[in-house]
């Protein structure tokens, strides 16, 4: 068995997804402390989710690239809903000035791009 494969009880898998997502209106707000905070939280939140692992992450000023290993028992859309939802709540708690800049109280754009 090659090392890059992971194992569940009855499944051997290698599911890697490159995901890109943006703040609402693609505002260029992910810089400095906020960008570093989002980067750390991505690793922390995915570490809390069973069978989800961050392979690589890059936070740009107006978007985020993440390569995730997700077990086949989880859907990409559920993982992204969890990640974007928790990130938004924590950003608004720790950076309340950001909420004032974004109308409607939404931090992330609804969409994201994913490829295997």
Short mmCIF file of N, CA and C in Angstrom, two decimals:
data_model
loop_
_atom_site.label_atom_id
_atom_site.label_comp_id
_atom_site.label_asym_id
_atom_site.label_seq_id
_atom_site.Cartn_x
_atom_site.Cartn_y
_atom_site.Cartn_z
N UNK A 1 0.85 -1.19 0.00
CA UNK A 1 0.00 0.00 0.00
C UNK A 1 0.89 1.24 0.00
N UNK A 2 0.76 2.11 -1.00
CA UNK A 2 1.55 3.35 -1.02
C UNK A 2 1.22 4.24 0.17
N UNK A 3 2.18 4.99 0.64
CA UNK A 3 2.01 5.82 1.82
C UNK A 3 1.02 6.97 1.63
N UNK A 4 0.84 7.46 0.42
CA UNK A 4 -0.05 8.60 0.22
C UNK A 4 -1.52 8.24 0.35
N UNK A 5 -1.83 6.95 0.37
CA UNK A 5 -3.21 6.53 0.57
C UNK A 5 -3.54 6.52 2.06
N UNK A 6 -4.78 6.87 2.38
CA UNK A 6 -5.25 6.84 3.76
C UNK A 6 -6.27 5.73 3.88
N UNK A 7 -6.55 5.33 5.10
CA UNK A 7 -7.39 4.16 5.29
C UNK A 7 -8.49 4.43 6.30
N UNK A 8 -9.70 4.04 5.92
CA UNK A 8 -10.83 3.95 6.84
C UNK A 8 -11.08 2.46 7.06
N UNK A 9 -12.10 2.12 7.78
CA UNK A 9 -12.35 0.72 8.09
C UNK A 9 -12.42 -0.16 6.83
N UNK A 10 -13.20 0.26 5.85
CA UNK A 10 -13.37 -0.54 4.64
C UNK A 10 -13.00 0.22 3.38
N UNK A 11 -12.22 1.26 3.52
CA UNK A 11 -11.91 2.12 2.37
C UNK A 11 -10.45 2.52 2.37
N UNK A 12 -9.86 2.45 1.22
CA UNK A 12 -8.52 2.97 0.99
C UNK A 12 -8.71 4.15 0.04
N UNK A 13 -8.21 5.34 0.39
CA UNK A 13 -8.52 6.51 -0.43
C UNK A 13 -7.35 7.49 -0.51
N UNK A 14 -7.43 8.28 -1.55
CA UNK A 14 -6.56 9.43 -1.75
C UNK A 14 -7.42 10.48 -2.45
N UNK A 15 -8.10 11.29 -1.68
CA UNK A 15 -9.01 12.30 -2.22
C UNK A 15 -8.48 13.68 -1.84
N UNK A 16 -7.87 14.35 -2.79
CA UNK A 16 -7.33 15.68 -2.56
C UNK A 16 -8.10 16.68 -3.42
N UNK A 17 -8.48 17.77 -2.79
CA UNK A 17 -9.28 18.80 -3.48
C UNK A 17 -8.60 20.15 -3.34
N UNK A 18 -8.47 20.85 -4.43
CA UNK A 18 -7.96 22.23 -4.43
C UNK A 18 -9.19 23.13 -4.41
N UNK A 19 -9.33 23.90 -3.34
CA UNK A 19 -10.51 24.74 -3.16
C UNK A 19 -10.08 26.21 -3.10
N UNK A 20 -10.82 27.06 -3.79
CA UNK A 20 -10.57 28.50 -3.77
C UNK A 20 -11.86 29.18 -3.37
N UNK A 21 -11.77 30.08 -2.38
CA UNK A 21 -12.94 30.85 -1.96
C UNK A 21 -12.54 32.27 -1.63
N UNK A 22 -13.51 33.20 -1.71
CA UNK A 22 -13.24 34.63 -1.62
C UNK A 22 -14.12 35.30 -0.57
N UNK A 23 -13.64 36.42 -0.02
CA UNK A 23 -14.53 37.25 0.81
C UNK A 23 -15.63 37.85 -0.06
N UNK A 24 -16.70 38.24 0.58
CA UNK A 24 -17.83 38.87 -0.12
C UNK A 24 -17.33 40.05 -0.95
N UNK A 25 -17.82 40.17 -2.16
CA UNK A 25 -17.46 41.24 -3.10
C UNK A 25 -15.97 41.24 -3.44
N UNK A 26 -15.30 40.16 -3.11
CA UNK A 26 -13.86 40.00 -3.33
C UNK A 26 -13.05 41.17 -2.76
N UNK A 27 -13.54 41.69 -1.64
CA UNK A 27 -12.80 42.76 -0.96
C UNK A 27 -11.39 42.29 -0.61
N UNK A 28 -10.46 43.20 -0.71
CA UNK A 28 -9.05 42.90 -0.44
C UNK A 28 -8.76 43.14 1.05
N UNK A 29 -9.36 42.31 1.90
CA UNK A 29 -9.24 42.53 3.34
C UNK A 29 -8.41 41.47 4.06
N UNK A 30 -7.98 40.43 3.37
CA UNK A 30 -7.23 39.36 4.02
C UNK A 30 -5.74 39.68 4.05
N UNK A 31 -5.41 40.79 4.65
CA UNK A 31 -3.99 41.19 4.73
C UNK A 31 -3.62 41.38 6.20
N UNK A 32 -2.35 41.33 6.48
CA UNK A 32 -1.85 41.57 7.83
C UNK A 32 -2.34 40.55 8.82
N UNK A 33 -2.77 41.04 9.99
CA UNK A 33 -3.23 40.17 11.08
C UNK A 33 -4.43 39.33 10.69
N UNK A 34 -5.36 39.90 9.95
CA UNK A 34 -6.56 39.16 9.56
C UNK A 34 -6.20 37.98 8.66
N UNK A 35 -5.32 38.19 7.70
CA UNK A 35 -4.89 37.10 6.82
C UNK A 35 -4.18 35.99 7.59
N UNK A 36 -3.31 36.37 8.52
CA UNK A 36 -2.61 35.38 9.34
C UNK A 36 -3.59 34.62 10.23
N UNK A 37 -4.59 35.33 10.75
CA UNK A 37 -5.60 34.69 11.60
C UNK A 37 -6.40 33.66 10.80
N UNK A 38 -6.83 34.03 9.60
CA UNK A 38 -7.59 33.12 8.74
C UNK A 38 -6.75 31.88 8.42
N UNK A 39 -5.48 32.07 8.12
CA UNK A 39 -4.57 30.96 7.82
C UNK A 39 -4.49 29.98 9.00
N UNK A 40 -4.27 30.51 10.20
CA UNK A 40 -4.18 29.66 11.40
C UNK A 40 -5.49 28.93 11.67
N UNK A 41 -6.60 29.64 11.52
CA UNK A 41 -7.90 29.04 11.80
C UNK A 41 -8.27 27.95 10.81
N UNK A 42 -7.84 28.06 9.56
CA UNK A 42 -8.10 27.01 8.58
C UNK A 42 -7.48 25.70 9.07
N UNK A 43 -6.22 25.76 9.50
CA UNK A 43 -5.55 24.57 10.00
C UNK A 43 -6.21 24.05 11.28
N UNK A 44 -6.59 24.94 12.16
CA UNK A 44 -7.18 24.54 13.43
C UNK A 44 -8.55 23.90 13.23
N UNK A 45 -9.39 24.53 12.42
CA UNK A 45 -10.75 24.01 12.19
C UNK A 45 -10.72 22.67 11.45
N UNK A 46 -9.87 22.54 10.46
CA UNK A 46 -9.78 21.27 9.74
C UNK A 46 -9.20 20.18 10.63
N UNK A 47 -8.33 20.56 11.55
CA UNK A 47 -7.79 19.60 12.50
C UNK A 47 -8.85 19.06 13.44
N UNK A 48 -9.89 19.84 13.68
CA UNK A 48 -10.99 19.40 14.55
C UNK A 48 -11.97 18.49 13.83
N UNK A 49 -11.99 18.56 12.52
CA UNK A 49 -12.93 17.77 11.72
C UNK A 49 -12.28 16.42 11.41
N UNK A 50 -12.98 15.35 11.75
CA UNK A 50 -12.43 14.02 11.55
C UNK A 50 -12.26 13.70 10.07
N UNK A 51 -11.10 13.18 9.69
CA UNK A 51 -10.77 12.75 8.32
C UNK A 51 -10.70 13.90 7.33
N UNK A 52 -10.40 15.10 7.81
CA UNK A 52 -10.16 16.26 6.94
C UNK A 52 -8.78 16.80 7.32
N UNK A 53 -7.92 16.94 6.32
CA UNK A 53 -6.56 17.39 6.58
C UNK A 53 -6.17 18.48 5.57
N UNK A 54 -5.54 19.53 6.06
CA UNK A 54 -5.02 20.57 5.18
C UNK A 54 -3.65 20.12 4.71
N UNK A 55 -3.49 20.01 3.41
CA UNK A 55 -2.20 19.66 2.83
C UNK A 55 -1.41 20.93 2.57
N UNK A 56 -2.11 21.95 2.09
CA UNK A 56 -1.47 23.22 1.78
C UNK A 56 -2.51 24.33 1.84
N UNK A 57 -2.09 25.50 2.29
CA UNK A 57 -3.00 26.65 2.33
C UNK A 57 -2.23 27.92 2.00
N UNK A 58 -2.90 28.82 1.31
CA UNK A 58 -2.32 30.11 0.96
C UNK A 58 -3.42 31.15 1.02
N UNK A 59 -3.21 32.17 1.83
CA UNK A 59 -4.19 33.25 1.96
C UNK A 59 -3.67 34.45 1.18
N UNK A 60 -4.38 34.84 0.14
CA UNK A 60 -4.08 36.04 -0.63
C UNK A 60 -4.94 37.17 -0.08
N UNK A 61 -4.73 38.40 -0.52
CA UNK A 61 -5.51 39.52 0.03
C UNK A 61 -6.98 39.45 -0.32
N UNK A 62 -7.33 38.80 -1.44
CA UNK A 62 -8.74 38.74 -1.85
C UNK A 62 -9.28 37.34 -2.09
N UNK A 63 -8.52 36.30 -1.77
CA UNK A 63 -9.00 34.93 -1.89
C UNK A 63 -8.09 33.97 -1.13
N UNK A 64 -8.59 32.75 -0.96
CA UNK A 64 -7.87 31.72 -0.22
C UNK A 64 -7.78 30.47 -1.09
N UNK A 65 -6.58 29.87 -1.14
CA UNK A 65 -6.36 28.57 -1.78
C UNK A 65 -6.11 27.55 -0.68
N UNK A 66 -6.80 26.42 -0.75
CA UNK A 66 -6.57 25.36 0.22
C UNK A 66 -6.59 24.02 -0.52
N UNK A 67 -5.60 23.18 -0.25
CA UNK A 67 -5.62 21.81 -0.76
C UNK A 67 -5.97 20.93 0.44
N UNK A 68 -7.11 20.25 0.33
CA UNK A 68 -7.63 19.44 1.43
C UNK A 68 -7.65 17.97 1.06
N UNK A 69 -7.35 17.13 2.02
CA UNK A 69 -7.57 15.70 1.90
C UNK A 69 -8.85 15.41 2.68
N UNK A 70 -9.88 14.94 1.98
CA UNK A 70 -11.18 14.70 2.60
C UNK A 70 -11.58 13.25 2.35
N UNK A 71 -11.91 12.55 3.42
CA UNK A 71 -12.34 11.15 3.29
C UNK A 71 -13.61 11.08 2.44
N UNK A 72 -13.78 9.98 1.70
CA UNK A 72 -14.96 9.87 0.83
C UNK A 72 -16.29 9.85 1.57
N UNK A 73 -16.27 9.63 2.88
CA UNK A 73 -17.53 9.66 3.63
C UNK A 73 -18.03 11.08 3.89
N UNK A 74 -17.19 12.09 3.61
CA UNK A 74 -17.58 13.49 3.77
C UNK A 74 -17.75 14.13 2.39
N UNK A 75 -18.71 15.03 2.26
CA UNK A 75 -18.85 15.75 1.00
C UNK A 75 -18.05 17.05 1.08
N UNK A 76 -17.55 17.47 -0.06
CA UNK A 76 -16.79 18.72 -0.12
C UNK A 76 -17.68 19.89 0.29
N UNK A 77 -18.94 19.88 -0.13
CA UNK A 77 -19.82 21.00 0.19
C UNK A 77 -20.06 21.11 1.69
N UNK A 78 -20.19 20.01 2.39
CA UNK A 78 -20.37 20.05 3.85
C UNK A 78 -19.12 20.57 4.54
N UNK A 79 -17.97 20.11 4.10
CA UNK A 79 -16.72 20.57 4.70
C UNK A 79 -16.54 22.06 4.46
N UNK A 80 -16.86 22.53 3.25
CA UNK A 80 -16.73 23.95 2.95
C UNK A 80 -17.75 24.78 3.73
N UNK A 81 -18.96 24.28 3.89
CA UNK A 81 -19.96 24.98 4.70
C UNK A 81 -19.49 25.12 6.14
N UNK A 82 -18.93 24.06 6.68
CA UNK A 82 -18.38 24.07 8.04
C UNK A 82 -17.23 25.08 8.14
N UNK A 83 -16.28 24.97 7.21
CA UNK A 83 -15.08 25.81 7.27
C UNK A 83 -15.41 27.29 7.10
N UNK A 84 -16.17 27.63 6.08
CA UNK A 84 -16.51 29.03 5.83
C UNK A 84 -17.40 29.60 6.94
N UNK A 85 -18.33 28.79 7.43
CA UNK A 85 -19.22 29.25 8.50
C UNK A 85 -18.47 29.54 9.80
N UNK A 86 -17.66 28.59 10.22
CA UNK A 86 -16.89 28.78 11.46
C UNK A 86 -15.88 29.91 11.33
N UNK A 87 -15.23 30.00 10.16
CA UNK A 87 -14.27 31.08 9.95
C UNK A 87 -14.95 32.44 10.05
N UNK A 88 -16.11 32.58 9.43
CA UNK A 88 -16.83 33.87 9.45
C UNK A 88 -17.20 34.27 10.87
N UNK A 89 -17.73 33.33 11.64
CA UNK A 89 -18.12 33.63 13.02
C UNK A 89 -16.90 34.08 13.83
N UNK A 90 -15.80 33.38 13.68
CA UNK A 90 -14.61 33.72 14.46
C UNK A 90 -13.97 35.03 14.01
N UNK A 91 -14.00 35.30 12.72
CA UNK A 91 -13.46 36.57 12.24
C UNK A 91 -14.29 37.73 12.80
N UNK A 92 -15.61 37.61 12.74
CA UNK A 92 -16.47 38.68 13.26
C UNK A 92 -16.32 38.87 14.76
N UNK A 93 -16.06 37.79 15.50
CA UNK A 93 -15.84 37.91 16.94
C UNK A 93 -14.53 38.62 17.26
N UNK A 94 -13.49 38.29 16.50
CA UNK A 94 -12.15 38.83 16.79
C UNK A 94 -11.82 40.12 16.04
N UNK A 95 -12.54 40.39 14.97
CA UNK A 95 -12.31 41.60 14.16
C UNK A 95 -13.66 42.25 13.88
N UNK A 96 -14.30 42.87 14.88
CA UNK A 96 -15.65 43.43 14.68
C UNK A 96 -15.71 44.53 13.63
N UNK A 97 -14.61 45.21 13.39
CA UNK A 97 -14.60 46.27 12.37
C UNK A 97 -14.84 45.72 10.97
N UNK A 98 -14.51 44.46 10.75
CA UNK A 98 -14.71 43.83 9.44
C UNK A 98 -16.20 43.69 9.15
N UNK A 99 -17.00 43.39 10.15
CA UNK A 99 -18.44 43.22 9.97
C UNK A 99 -19.08 44.51 9.48
N UNK A 100 -18.60 45.66 9.95
CA UNK A 100 -19.14 46.95 9.53
C UNK A 100 -18.88 47.22 8.05
N UNK A 101 -17.76 46.71 7.54
CA UNK A 101 -17.39 46.96 6.15
C UNK A 101 -18.21 46.11 5.18
N UNK A 102 -18.59 44.94 5.62
CA UNK A 102 -19.33 44.02 4.74
C UNK A 102 -20.82 44.14 5.02
N UNK A 103 -21.59 44.54 4.02
CA UNK A 103 -23.04 44.68 4.22
C UNK A 103 -23.70 43.31 4.28
N UNK A 104 -24.73 43.20 5.06
CA UNK A 104 -25.46 41.95 5.17
C UNK A 104 -24.87 40.97 6.16
N UNK A 105 -23.75 41.31 6.79
CA UNK A 105 -23.16 40.44 7.79
C UNK A 105 -22.59 39.14 7.25
N UNK A 106 -22.32 39.07 5.97
CA UNK A 106 -21.73 37.87 5.37
C UNK A 106 -20.26 38.14 5.12
N UNK A 107 -19.39 37.22 5.50
CA UNK A 107 -17.96 37.41 5.29
C UNK A 107 -17.50 36.81 3.96
N UNK A 108 -17.95 35.57 3.68
CA UNK A 108 -17.50 34.89 2.47
C UNK A 108 -18.55 34.99 1.36
N UNK A 109 -18.08 34.98 0.14
CA UNK A 109 -18.96 34.84 -1.01
C UNK A 109 -19.62 33.46 -0.93
N UNK A 110 -20.81 33.31 -1.46
CA UNK A 110 -21.50 32.02 -1.40
C UNK A 110 -20.81 30.94 -2.21
N UNK A 111 -20.10 31.33 -3.23
CA UNK A 111 -19.52 30.35 -4.14
C UNK A 111 -18.09 29.97 -3.74
N UNK A 112 -17.63 28.89 -4.35
CA UNK A 112 -16.23 28.49 -4.25
C UNK A 112 -15.91 27.65 -5.47
N UNK A 113 -14.62 27.48 -5.73
CA UNK A 113 -14.17 26.67 -6.86
C UNK A 113 -13.46 25.46 -6.29
N UNK A 114 -13.74 24.29 -6.83
CA UNK A 114 -13.07 23.07 -6.37
C UNK A 114 -12.64 22.24 -7.57
N UNK A 115 -11.43 21.67 -7.47
CA UNK A 115 -10.95 20.74 -8.49
C UNK A 115 -10.20 19.62 -7.80
N UNK A 116 -10.13 18.50 -8.46
CA UNK A 116 -9.43 17.34 -7.89
C UNK A 116 -8.02 17.27 -8.41
#
